[in-house]
PDB file of C-alpha atoms in Angstrom:
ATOM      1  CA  UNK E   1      20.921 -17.624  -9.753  1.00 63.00           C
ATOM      2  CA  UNK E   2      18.211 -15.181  -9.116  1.00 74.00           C
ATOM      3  CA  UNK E   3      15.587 -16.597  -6.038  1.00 86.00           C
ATOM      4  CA  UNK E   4      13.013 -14.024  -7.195  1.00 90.00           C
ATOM      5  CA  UNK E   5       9.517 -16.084  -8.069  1.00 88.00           C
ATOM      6  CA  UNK E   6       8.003 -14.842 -11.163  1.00 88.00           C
ATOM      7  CA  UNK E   7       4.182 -14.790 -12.216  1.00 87.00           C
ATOM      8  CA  UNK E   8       2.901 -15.429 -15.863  1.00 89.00           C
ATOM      9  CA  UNK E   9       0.128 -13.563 -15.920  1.00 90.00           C
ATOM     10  CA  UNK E  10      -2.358 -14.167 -19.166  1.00 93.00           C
ATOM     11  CA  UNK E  11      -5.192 -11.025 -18.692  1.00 93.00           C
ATOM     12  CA  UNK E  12      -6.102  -9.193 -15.964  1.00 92.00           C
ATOM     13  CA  UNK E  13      -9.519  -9.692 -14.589  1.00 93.00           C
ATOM     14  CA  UNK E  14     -11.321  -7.115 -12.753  1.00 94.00           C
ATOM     15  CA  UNK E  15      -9.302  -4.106 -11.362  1.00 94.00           C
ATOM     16  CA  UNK E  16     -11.140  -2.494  -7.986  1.00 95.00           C
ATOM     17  CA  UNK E  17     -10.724  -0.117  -5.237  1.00 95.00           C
ATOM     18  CA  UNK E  18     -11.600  -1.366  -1.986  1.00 94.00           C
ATOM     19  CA  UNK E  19     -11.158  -0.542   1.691  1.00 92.00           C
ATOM     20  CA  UNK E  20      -8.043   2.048   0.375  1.00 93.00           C
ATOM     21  CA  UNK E  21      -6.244  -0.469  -2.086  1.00 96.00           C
ATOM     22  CA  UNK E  22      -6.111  -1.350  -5.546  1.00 96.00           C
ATOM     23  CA  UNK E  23      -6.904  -4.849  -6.183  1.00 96.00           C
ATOM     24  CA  UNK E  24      -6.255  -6.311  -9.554  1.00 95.00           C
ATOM     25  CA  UNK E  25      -7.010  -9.815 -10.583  1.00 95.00           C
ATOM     26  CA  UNK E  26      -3.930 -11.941 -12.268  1.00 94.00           C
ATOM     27  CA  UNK E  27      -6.041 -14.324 -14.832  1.00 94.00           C
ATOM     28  CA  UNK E  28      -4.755 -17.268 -16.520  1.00 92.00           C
ATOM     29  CA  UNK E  29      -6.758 -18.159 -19.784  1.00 92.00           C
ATOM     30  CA  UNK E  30      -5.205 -21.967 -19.614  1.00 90.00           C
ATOM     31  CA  UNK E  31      -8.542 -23.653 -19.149  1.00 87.00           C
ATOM     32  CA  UNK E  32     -12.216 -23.695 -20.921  1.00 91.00           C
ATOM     33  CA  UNK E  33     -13.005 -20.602 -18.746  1.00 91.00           C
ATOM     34  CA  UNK E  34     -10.628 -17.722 -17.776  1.00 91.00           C
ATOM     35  CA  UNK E  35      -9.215 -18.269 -13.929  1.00 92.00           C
ATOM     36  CA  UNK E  36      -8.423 -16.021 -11.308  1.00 94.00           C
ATOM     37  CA  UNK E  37      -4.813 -17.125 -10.086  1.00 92.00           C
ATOM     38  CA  UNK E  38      -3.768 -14.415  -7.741  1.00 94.00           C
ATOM     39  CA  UNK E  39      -4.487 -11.175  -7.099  1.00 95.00           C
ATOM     40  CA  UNK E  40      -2.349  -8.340  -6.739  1.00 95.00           C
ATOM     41  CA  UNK E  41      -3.083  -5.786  -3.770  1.00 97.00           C
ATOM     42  CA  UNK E  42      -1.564  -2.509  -3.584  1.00 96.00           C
ATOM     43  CA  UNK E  43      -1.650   1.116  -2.291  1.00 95.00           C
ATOM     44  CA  UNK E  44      -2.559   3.829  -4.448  1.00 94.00           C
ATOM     45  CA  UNK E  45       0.539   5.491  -4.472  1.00 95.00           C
ATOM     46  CA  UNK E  46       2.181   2.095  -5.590  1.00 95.00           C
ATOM     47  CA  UNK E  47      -0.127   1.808  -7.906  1.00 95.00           C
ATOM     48  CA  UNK E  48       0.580   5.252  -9.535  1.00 94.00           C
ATOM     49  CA  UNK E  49       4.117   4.186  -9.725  1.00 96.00           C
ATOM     50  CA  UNK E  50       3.426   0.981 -11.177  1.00 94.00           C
ATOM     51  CA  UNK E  51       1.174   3.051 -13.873  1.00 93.00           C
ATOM     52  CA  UNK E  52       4.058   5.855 -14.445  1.00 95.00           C
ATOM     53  CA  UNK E  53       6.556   2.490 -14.837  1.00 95.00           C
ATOM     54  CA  UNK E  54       4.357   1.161 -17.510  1.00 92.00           C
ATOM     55  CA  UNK E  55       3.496   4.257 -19.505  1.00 92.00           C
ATOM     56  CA  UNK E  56       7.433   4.773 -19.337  1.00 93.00           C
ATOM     57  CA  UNK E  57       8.344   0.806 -20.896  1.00 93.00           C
ATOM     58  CA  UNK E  58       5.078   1.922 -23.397  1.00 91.00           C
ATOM     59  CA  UNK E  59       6.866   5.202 -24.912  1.00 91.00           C
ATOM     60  CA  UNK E  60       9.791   3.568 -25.533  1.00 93.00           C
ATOM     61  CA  UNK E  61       7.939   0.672 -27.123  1.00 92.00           C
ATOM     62  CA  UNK E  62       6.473   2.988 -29.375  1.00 91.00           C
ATOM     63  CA  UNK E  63      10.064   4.762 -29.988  1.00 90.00           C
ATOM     64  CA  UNK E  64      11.604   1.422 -30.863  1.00 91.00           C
ATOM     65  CA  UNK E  65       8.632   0.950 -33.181  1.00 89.00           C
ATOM     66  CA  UNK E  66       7.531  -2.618 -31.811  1.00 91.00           C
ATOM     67  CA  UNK E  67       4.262  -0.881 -31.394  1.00 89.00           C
ATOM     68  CA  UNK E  68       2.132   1.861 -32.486  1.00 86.00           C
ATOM     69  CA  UNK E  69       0.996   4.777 -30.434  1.00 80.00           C
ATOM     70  CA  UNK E  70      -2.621   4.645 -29.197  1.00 74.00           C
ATOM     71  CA  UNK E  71      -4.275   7.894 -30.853  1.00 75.00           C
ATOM     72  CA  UNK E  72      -7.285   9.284 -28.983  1.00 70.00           C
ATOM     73  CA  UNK E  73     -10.637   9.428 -31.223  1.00 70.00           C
ATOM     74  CA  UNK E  74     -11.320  12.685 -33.031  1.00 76.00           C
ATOM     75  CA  UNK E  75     -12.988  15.566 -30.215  1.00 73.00           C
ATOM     76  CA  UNK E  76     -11.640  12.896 -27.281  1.00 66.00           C
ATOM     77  CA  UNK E  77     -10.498  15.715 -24.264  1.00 64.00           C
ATOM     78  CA  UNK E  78      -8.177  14.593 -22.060  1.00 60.00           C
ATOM     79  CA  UNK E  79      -9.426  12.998 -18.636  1.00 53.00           C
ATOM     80  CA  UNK E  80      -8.609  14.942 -15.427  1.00 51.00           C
ATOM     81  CA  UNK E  81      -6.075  13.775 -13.216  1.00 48.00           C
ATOM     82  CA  UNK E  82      -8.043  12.363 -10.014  1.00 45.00           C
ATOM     83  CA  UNK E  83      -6.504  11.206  -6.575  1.00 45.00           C
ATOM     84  CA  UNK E  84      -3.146  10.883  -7.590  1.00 44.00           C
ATOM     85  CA  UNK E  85      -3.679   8.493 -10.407  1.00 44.00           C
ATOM     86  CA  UNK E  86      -4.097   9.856 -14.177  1.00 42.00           C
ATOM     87  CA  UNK E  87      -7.373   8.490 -15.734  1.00 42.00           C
ATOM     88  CA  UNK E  88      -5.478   9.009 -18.751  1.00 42.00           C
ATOM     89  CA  UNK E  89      -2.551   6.425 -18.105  1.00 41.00           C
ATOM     90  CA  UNK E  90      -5.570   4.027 -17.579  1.00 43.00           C
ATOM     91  CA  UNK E  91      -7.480   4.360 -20.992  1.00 42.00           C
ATOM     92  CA  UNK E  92      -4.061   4.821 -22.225  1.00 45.00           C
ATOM     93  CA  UNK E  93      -2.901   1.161 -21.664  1.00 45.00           C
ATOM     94  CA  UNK E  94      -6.567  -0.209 -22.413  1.00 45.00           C
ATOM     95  CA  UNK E  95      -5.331  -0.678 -26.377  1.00 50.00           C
ATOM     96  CA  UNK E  96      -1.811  -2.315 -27.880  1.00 52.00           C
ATOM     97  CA  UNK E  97      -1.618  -2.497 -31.268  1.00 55.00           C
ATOM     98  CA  UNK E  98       1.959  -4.681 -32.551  1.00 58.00           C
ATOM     99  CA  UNK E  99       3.466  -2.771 -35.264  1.00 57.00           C
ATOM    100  CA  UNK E 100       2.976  -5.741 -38.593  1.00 66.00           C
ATOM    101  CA  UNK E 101       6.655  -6.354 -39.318  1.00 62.00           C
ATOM    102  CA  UNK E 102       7.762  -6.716 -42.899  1.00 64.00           C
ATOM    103  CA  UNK E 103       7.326 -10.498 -44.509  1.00 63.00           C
ATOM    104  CA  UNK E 104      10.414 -11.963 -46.113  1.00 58.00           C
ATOM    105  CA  UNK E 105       9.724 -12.994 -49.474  1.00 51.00           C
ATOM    106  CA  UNK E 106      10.377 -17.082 -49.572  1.00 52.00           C
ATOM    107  CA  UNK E 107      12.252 -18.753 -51.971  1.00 49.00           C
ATOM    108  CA  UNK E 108       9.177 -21.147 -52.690  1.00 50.00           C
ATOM    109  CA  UNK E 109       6.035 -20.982 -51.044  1.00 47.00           C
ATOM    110  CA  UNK E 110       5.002 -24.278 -49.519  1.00 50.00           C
ATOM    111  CA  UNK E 111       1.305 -25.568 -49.955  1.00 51.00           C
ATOM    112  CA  UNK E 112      -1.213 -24.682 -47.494  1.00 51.00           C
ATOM    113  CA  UNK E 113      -2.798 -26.605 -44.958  1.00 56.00           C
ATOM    114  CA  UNK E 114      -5.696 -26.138 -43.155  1.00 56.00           C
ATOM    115  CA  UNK E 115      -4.620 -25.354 -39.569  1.00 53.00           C
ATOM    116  CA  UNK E 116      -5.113 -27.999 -37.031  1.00 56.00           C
ATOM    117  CA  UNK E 117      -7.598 -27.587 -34.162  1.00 56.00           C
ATOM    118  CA  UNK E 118      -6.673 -26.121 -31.189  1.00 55.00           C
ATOM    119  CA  UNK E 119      -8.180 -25.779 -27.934  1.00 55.00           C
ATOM    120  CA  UNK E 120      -8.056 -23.181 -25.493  1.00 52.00           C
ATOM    121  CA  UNK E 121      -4.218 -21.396 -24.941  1.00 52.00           C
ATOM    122  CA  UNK E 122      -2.329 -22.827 -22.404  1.00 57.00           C
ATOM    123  CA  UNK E 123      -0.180 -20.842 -20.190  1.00 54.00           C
ATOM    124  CA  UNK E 124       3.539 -22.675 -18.949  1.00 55.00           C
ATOM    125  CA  UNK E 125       3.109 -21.217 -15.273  1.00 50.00           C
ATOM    126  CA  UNK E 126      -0.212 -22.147 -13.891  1.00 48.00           C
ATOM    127  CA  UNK E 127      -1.394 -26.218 -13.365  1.00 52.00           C
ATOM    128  CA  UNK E 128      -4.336 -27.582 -14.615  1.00 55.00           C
ATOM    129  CA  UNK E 129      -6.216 -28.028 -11.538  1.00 49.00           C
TER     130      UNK E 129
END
């Protein structure tokens, strides 16, 4: 059995650079308000990688057609590269649209109800307190 901890993570909350490192909120929107959990703090080069790692998962997303590609607005040039880190991976990963998958037709469609009301979403991983 694997020992590793894992992290649900909801949102991210703000993203800064400070004192040399990335620091990026890990948010859980469990409560009335969104709450910071942890935060993840990390050089910039392992933040590049971490970028390059999630473009890569992204493009293959796209390939396998679970979602679409982000297309840049009409006259949008492409952002220089700076420090290291492409500006472009950033914007890049700002918007994820899920590609609407195909509805089955049903034998009989039931009535419909009005949904209940829910509160706010609760996340499995973080506590209430």
């Amino acid at each position: 059995m694997d020992a590793t901890p894992e992290t649900f993570v909801d949102a991210f909350g703000e993203v800064s650079f400070k004192h040399g490192m990335i620091r990026i909120e890990l948010v859980s929107l469990s409560g009335s308000e969104p709450r910071v959990m942890q935060r993840l703090i990390m050089s910039l080069q392992g933040f590049s990688q971490m970028l390059q790692a999630q473009n890569n998962i992204l493009e293959r997303l796209e390939r396998a057609g679970v979602i679409r590609p982000v297309e840049p607005p009409p006259g949008a040039e492409p952002a220089p590269e700076r420090g290291g880190v492409g500006a472009a991976a950033v914007r890049r990963l700002t918007l994820i649209e899920p590609v609407p998958q195909p509805a089955s037709t049903p034998v009989s469609e039931p009535a419909l109800r009005p949904a209940p009301e829910r509160g706010p979403p609760k996340s499995p991983n973080f506590s209430e307190n």
